[in-house]
Amino acid sequence: MNRNSLAVPVLINEGSTVRVKGLKSPEAKMQLRRLCRFKRDGAERTNAYLAGEWDGYINLYDYGRFPVGLLERVRTGLSMMNIPYRVVNAIPESQSFPSISPLRPLWAFQKEMVDRVVSAGRGLMQSPTGSGITTMMPNILARCNTG
């Protein structure tokens, strides 16, 4: 990257984390930290909070990175503060969507679960540990992709 390309902060999507480059303003850095922190439920009842050793917030921005799940929140926050930025996807195209085949055969209860999930069209799937959720998901995705 040349010096001019860092004039606008760059958010580099690396898969599970987003790396921030070129964010120079101390105010913008502080705002980014605020966007990537959350008040922990029940924090006010912890010993550290009561002793004044902790403010009750979980900070998810560290060493110029934050979890990719916060990307939309950060983008919205930067836009609201009129801070220009650009997003770069550093994930190779071949790794963006893993293959879902070959599909494994399903037990009768798994077939029933897949049918129920696909017919509902959306929602949460709850099944006990060891029941084959990892085996069922590719079947659900394959059926959703083909209609």
PDB file of C-alpha atoms in Angstrom:
ATOM      1  CA  MET A   1       0.000   0.000   0.000  1.00  0.00           C
ATOM      2  CA  ASN A   2       1.271   3.444  -0.755  1.00  0.00           C
ATOM      3  CA  ARG A   3       1.073   6.431   1.582  1.00  0.00           C
ATOM      4  CA  ASN A   4      -1.961   7.953  -0.228  1.00  0.00           C
ATOM      5  CA  SER A   5      -4.047   4.793   0.136  1.00  0.00           C
ATOM      6  CA  LEU A   6      -3.829   5.163   3.940  1.00  0.00           C
ATOM      7  CA  ALA A   7      -5.293   8.666   3.882  1.00  0.00           C
ATOM      8  CA  VAL A   8      -8.697   6.988   4.352  1.00  0.00           C
ATOM      9  CA  PRO A   9      -8.881   4.315   7.074  1.00  0.00           C
ATOM     10  CA  VAL A  10      -9.114   0.784   5.734  1.00  0.00           C
ATOM     11  CA  LEU A  11     -11.089  -2.010   7.378  1.00  0.00           C
ATOM     12  CA  ILE A  12      -9.568  -5.301   6.193  1.00  0.00           C
ATOM     13  CA  ASN A  13     -11.938  -8.260   6.567  1.00  0.00           C
ATOM     14  CA  GLU A  14      -9.691 -11.238   7.365  1.00  0.00           C
ATOM     15  CA  GLY A  15     -12.449 -13.749   8.034  1.00  0.00           C
ATOM     16  CA  SER A  16     -13.013 -13.885  11.782  1.00  0.00           C
ATOM     17  CA  THR A  17     -11.460 -10.491  12.514  1.00  0.00           C
ATOM     18  CA  VAL A  18     -11.239  -7.078  10.894  1.00  0.00           C
ATOM     19  CA  ARG A  19      -7.888  -5.290  10.928  1.00  0.00           C
ATOM     20  CA  VAL A  20      -7.893  -1.477  10.987  1.00  0.00           C
ATOM     21  CA  LYS A  21      -5.159   0.426   9.129  1.00  0.00           C
ATOM     22  CA  GLY A  22      -4.646   4.135   8.672  1.00  0.00           C
ATOM     23  CA  LEU A  23      -6.871   5.418  11.472  1.00  0.00           C
ATOM     24  CA  LYS A  24      -4.784   8.426  12.577  1.00  0.00           C
ATOM     25  CA  SER A  25      -7.118  10.649  14.578  1.00  0.00           C
ATOM     26  CA  PRO A  26      -7.070   9.973  18.352  1.00  0.00           C
ATOM     27  CA  GLU A  27     -10.758  10.946  18.482  1.00  0.00           C
ATOM     28  CA  ALA A  28     -11.618   8.430  15.755  1.00  0.00           C
ATOM     29  CA  LYS A  29      -9.636   5.730  17.564  1.00  0.00           C
ATOM     30  CA  MET A  30     -11.539   6.469  20.775  1.00  0.00           C
ATOM     31  CA  GLN A  31     -14.874   6.278  18.916  1.00  0.00           C
ATOM     32  CA  LEU A  32     -13.852   2.950  17.371  1.00  0.00           C
ATOM     33  CA  ARG A  33     -13.067   1.606  20.848  1.00  0.00           C
ATOM     34  CA  ARG A  34     -16.487   2.784  22.041  1.00  0.00           C
ATOM     35  CA  LEU A  35     -18.187   1.029  19.109  1.00  0.00           C
ATOM     36  CA  CYS A  36     -16.455  -2.238  20.033  1.00  0.00           C
ATOM     37  CA  ARG A  37     -17.357  -2.393  23.724  1.00  0.00           C
ATOM     38  CA  PHE A  38     -20.395  -3.659  25.561  1.00  0.00           C
ATOM     39  CA  LYS A  39     -21.678  -3.412  29.113  1.00  0.00           C
ATOM     40  CA  ARG A  40     -21.637  -6.869  30.669  1.00  0.00           C
ATOM     41  CA  ASP A  41     -24.929  -7.964  32.188  1.00  0.00           C
ATOM     42  CA  GLY A  42     -24.589  -8.106  35.954  1.00  0.00           C
ATOM     43  CA  ALA A  43     -21.268  -6.250  35.958  1.00  0.00           C
ATOM     44  CA  GLU A  44     -22.421  -3.980  38.754  1.00  0.00           C
ATOM     45  CA  ARG A  45     -22.596  -7.006  41.065  1.00  0.00           C
ATOM     46  CA  THR A  46     -18.987  -8.146  40.518  1.00  0.00           C
ATOM     47  CA  ASN A  47     -16.267  -7.535  43.082  1.00  0.00           C
ATOM     48  CA  ALA A  48     -14.049  -5.727  40.559  1.00  0.00           C
ATOM     49  CA  TYR A  49     -16.848  -3.316  39.655  1.00  0.00           C
ATOM     50  CA  LEU A  50     -17.788  -2.704  43.286  1.00  0.00           C
ATOM     51  CA  ALA A  51     -14.127  -2.021  44.145  1.00  0.00           C
ATOM     52  CA  GLY A  52     -13.865   0.495  41.288  1.00  0.00           C
ATOM     53  CA  GLU A  53     -11.316  -1.666  39.441  1.00  0.00           C
ATOM     54  CA  TRP A  54     -13.510  -2.285  36.371  1.00  0.00           C
ATOM     55  CA  ASP A  55     -16.037  -0.145  34.503  1.00  0.00           C
ATOM     56  CA  GLY A  56     -18.216  -3.150  33.615  1.00  0.00           C
ATOM     57  CA  TYR A  57     -17.453  -3.078  29.882  1.00  0.00           C
ATOM     58  CA  ILE A  58     -16.090  -5.868  27.717  1.00  0.00           C
ATOM     59  CA  ASN A  59     -13.700  -4.390  25.129  1.00  0.00           C
ATOM     60  CA  LEU A  60     -13.494  -6.193  21.785  1.00  0.00           C
ATOM     61  CA  TYR A  61     -11.119  -3.799  19.976  1.00  0.00           C
ATOM     62  CA  ASP A  62      -7.540  -4.841  20.617  1.00  0.00           C
ATOM     63  CA  TYR A  63      -4.247  -4.336  18.780  1.00  0.00           C
ATOM     64  CA  GLY A  64      -6.001  -2.755  15.792  1.00  0.00           C
ATOM     65  CA  ARG A  65      -8.496  -5.602  15.354  1.00  0.00           C
ATOM     66  CA  PHE A  66     -12.105  -6.359  16.208  1.00  0.00           C
ATOM     67  CA  PRO A  67     -14.410  -9.370  15.575  1.00  0.00           C
ATOM     68  CA  VAL A  68     -15.973  -9.446  12.108  1.00  0.00           C
ATOM     69  CA  GLY A  69     -19.429  -9.611  13.702  1.00  0.00           C
ATOM     70  CA  LEU A  70     -19.018  -5.948  14.678  1.00  0.00           C
ATOM     71  CA  LEU A  71     -18.219  -4.776  11.129  1.00  0.00           C
ATOM     72  CA  GLU A  72     -21.700  -3.380  10.378  1.00  0.00           C
ATOM     73  CA  ARG A  73     -21.838  -1.625  13.751  1.00  0.00           C
ATOM     74  CA  VAL A  74     -18.411  -0.040  13.098  1.00  0.00           C
ATOM     75  CA  ARG A  75     -19.357   0.945   9.531  1.00  0.00           C
ATOM     76  CA  THR A  76     -22.562   2.582  10.748  1.00  0.00           C
ATOM     77  CA  GLY A  77     -20.738   4.362  13.569  1.00  0.00           C
ATOM     78  CA  LEU A  78     -17.965   5.681  11.307  1.00  0.00           C
ATOM     79  CA  SER A  79     -20.548   6.892   8.791  1.00  0.00           C
ATOM     80  CA  MET A  80     -22.558   8.671  11.499  1.00  0.00           C
ATOM     81  CA  MET A  81     -19.351  10.425  12.612  1.00  0.00           C
ATOM     82  CA  ASN A  82     -18.593  11.402   8.996  1.00  0.00           C
ATOM     83  CA  ILE A  83     -15.317   9.462   9.049  1.00  0.00           C
ATOM     84  CA  PRO A  84     -14.583   8.185   5.548  1.00  0.00           C
ATOM     85  CA  TYR A  85     -13.350   4.586   5.291  1.00  0.00           C
ATOM     86  CA  ARG A  86     -13.178   1.691   2.881  1.00  0.00           C
ATOM     87  CA  VAL A  87     -13.564  -2.041   3.398  1.00  0.00           C
ATOM     88  CA  VAL A  88     -11.239  -4.570   1.787  1.00  0.00           C
ATOM     89  CA  ASN A  89     -12.077  -8.276   1.721  1.00  0.00           C
ATOM     90  CA  ALA A  90      -8.857 -10.246   2.320  1.00  0.00           C
ATOM     91  CA  ILE A  91     -10.542 -13.659   2.207  1.00  0.00           C
ATOM     92  CA  PRO A  92      -9.646 -15.593  -0.949  1.00  0.00           C
ATOM     93  CA  GLU A  93     -12.767 -16.233  -3.035  1.00  0.00           C
ATOM     94  CA  SER A  94     -12.183 -19.997  -2.877  1.00  0.00           C
ATOM     95  CA  GLN A  95     -12.431 -19.858   0.940  1.00  0.00           C
ATOM     96  CA  SER A  96     -15.497 -17.624   1.192  1.00  0.00           C
ATOM     97  CA  PHE A  97     -18.048 -20.431   0.960  1.00  0.00           C
ATOM     98  CA  PRO A  98     -16.976 -23.964   1.818  1.00  0.00           C
ATOM     99  CA  SER A  99     -18.380 -26.817  -0.192  1.00  0.00           C
ATOM    100  CA  ILE A 100     -21.423 -28.524   1.297  1.00  0.00           C
ATOM    101  CA  SER A 101     -21.122 -31.786  -0.582  1.00  0.00           C
ATOM    102  CA  PRO A 102     -20.987 -34.733  -0.440  1.00  0.00           C
ATOM    103  CA  LEU A 103     -24.078 -35.073   1.700  1.00  0.00           C
ATOM    104  CA  ARG A 104     -24.075 -37.858   4.266  1.00  0.00           C
ATOM    105  CA  PRO A 105     -27.076 -40.187   4.638  1.00  0.00           C
ATOM    106  CA  LEU A 106     -29.415 -39.157   7.440  1.00  0.00           C
ATOM    107  CA  TRP A 107     -31.176 -41.171  10.151  1.00  0.00           C
ATOM    108  CA  ALA A 108     -34.988 -40.982  10.197  1.00  0.00           C
ATOM    109  CA  PHE A 109     -35.075 -38.443  13.061  1.00  0.00           C
ATOM    110  CA  GLN A 110     -32.503 -36.285  11.209  1.00  0.00           C
ATOM    111  CA  LYS A 111     -34.602 -36.372   8.016  1.00  0.00           C
ATOM    112  CA  GLU A 112     -37.624 -35.264  10.031  1.00  0.00           C
ATOM    113  CA  MET A 113     -35.637 -32.398  11.587  1.00  0.00           C
ATOM    114  CA  VAL A 114     -34.337 -31.278   8.166  1.00  0.00           C
ATOM    115  CA  ASP A 115     -37.875 -31.372   6.727  1.00  0.00           C
ATOM    116  CA  ARG A 116     -39.223 -29.292   9.643  1.00  0.00           C
ATOM    117  CA  VAL A 117     -36.456 -26.685   9.374  1.00  0.00           C
ATOM    118  CA  VAL A 118     -36.781 -26.342   5.583  1.00  0.00           C
ATOM    119  CA  SER A 119     -40.589 -26.107   5.710  1.00  0.00           C
ATOM    120  CA  ALA A 120     -40.415 -23.401   8.400  1.00  0.00           C
ATOM    121  CA  GLY A 121     -38.130 -21.321   6.169  1.00  0.00           C
ATOM    122  CA  ARG A 122     -36.393 -19.674   9.118  1.00  0.00           C
ATOM    123  CA  GLY A 123     -35.832 -19.986  12.822  1.00  0.00           C
ATOM    124  CA  LEU A 124     -33.613 -21.777  15.284  1.00  0.00           C
ATOM    125  CA  MET A 125     -32.782 -25.450  15.203  1.00  0.00           C
ATOM    126  CA  GLN A 126     -32.286 -27.082  18.599  1.00  0.00           C
ATOM    127  CA  SER A 127     -31.071 -30.629  18.890  1.00  0.00           C
ATOM    128  CA  PRO A 128     -29.126 -32.493  21.593  1.00  0.00           C
ATOM    129  CA  THR A 129     -25.344 -32.754  21.551  1.00  0.00           C
ATOM    130  CA  GLY A 130     -24.280 -35.722  19.445  1.00  0.00           C
ATOM    131  CA  SER A 131     -27.485 -35.832  17.395  1.00  0.00           C
ATOM    132  CA  GLY A 132     -25.697 -34.917  14.159  1.00  0.00           C
ATOM    133  CA  ILE A 133     -26.346 -31.200  13.715  1.00  0.00           C
ATOM    134  CA  THR A 134     -23.136 -30.955  11.682  1.00  0.00           C
ATOM    135  CA  THR A 135     -24.477 -33.691   9.408  1.00  0.00           C
ATOM    136  CA  MET A 136     -27.931 -32.087   9.140  1.00  0.00           C
ATOM    137  CA  MET A 137     -26.796 -28.537   8.296  1.00  0.00           C
ATOM    138  CA  PRO A 138     -25.328 -29.305   4.833  1.00  0.00           C
ATOM    139  CA  ASN A 139     -28.592 -31.084   3.965  1.00  0.00           C
ATOM    140  CA  ILE A 140     -30.613 -28.051   5.082  1.00  0.00           C
ATOM    141  CA  LEU A 141     -28.386 -25.671   3.106  1.00  0.00           C
ATOM    142  CA  ALA A 142     -28.546 -27.866  -0.006  1.00  0.00           C
ATOM    143  CA  ARG A 143     -32.350 -27.944   0.145  1.00  0.00           C
ATOM    144  CA  CYS A 144     -32.554 -24.194   0.725  1.00  0.00           C
ATOM    145  CA  ASN A 145     -30.311 -23.521  -2.274  1.00  0.00           C
ATOM    146  CA  THR A 146     -32.411 -25.682  -4.602  1.00  0.00           C
ATOM    147  CA  GLY A 147     -35.788 -24.529  -3.314  1.00  0.00           C
TER     148      GLY A 147
END
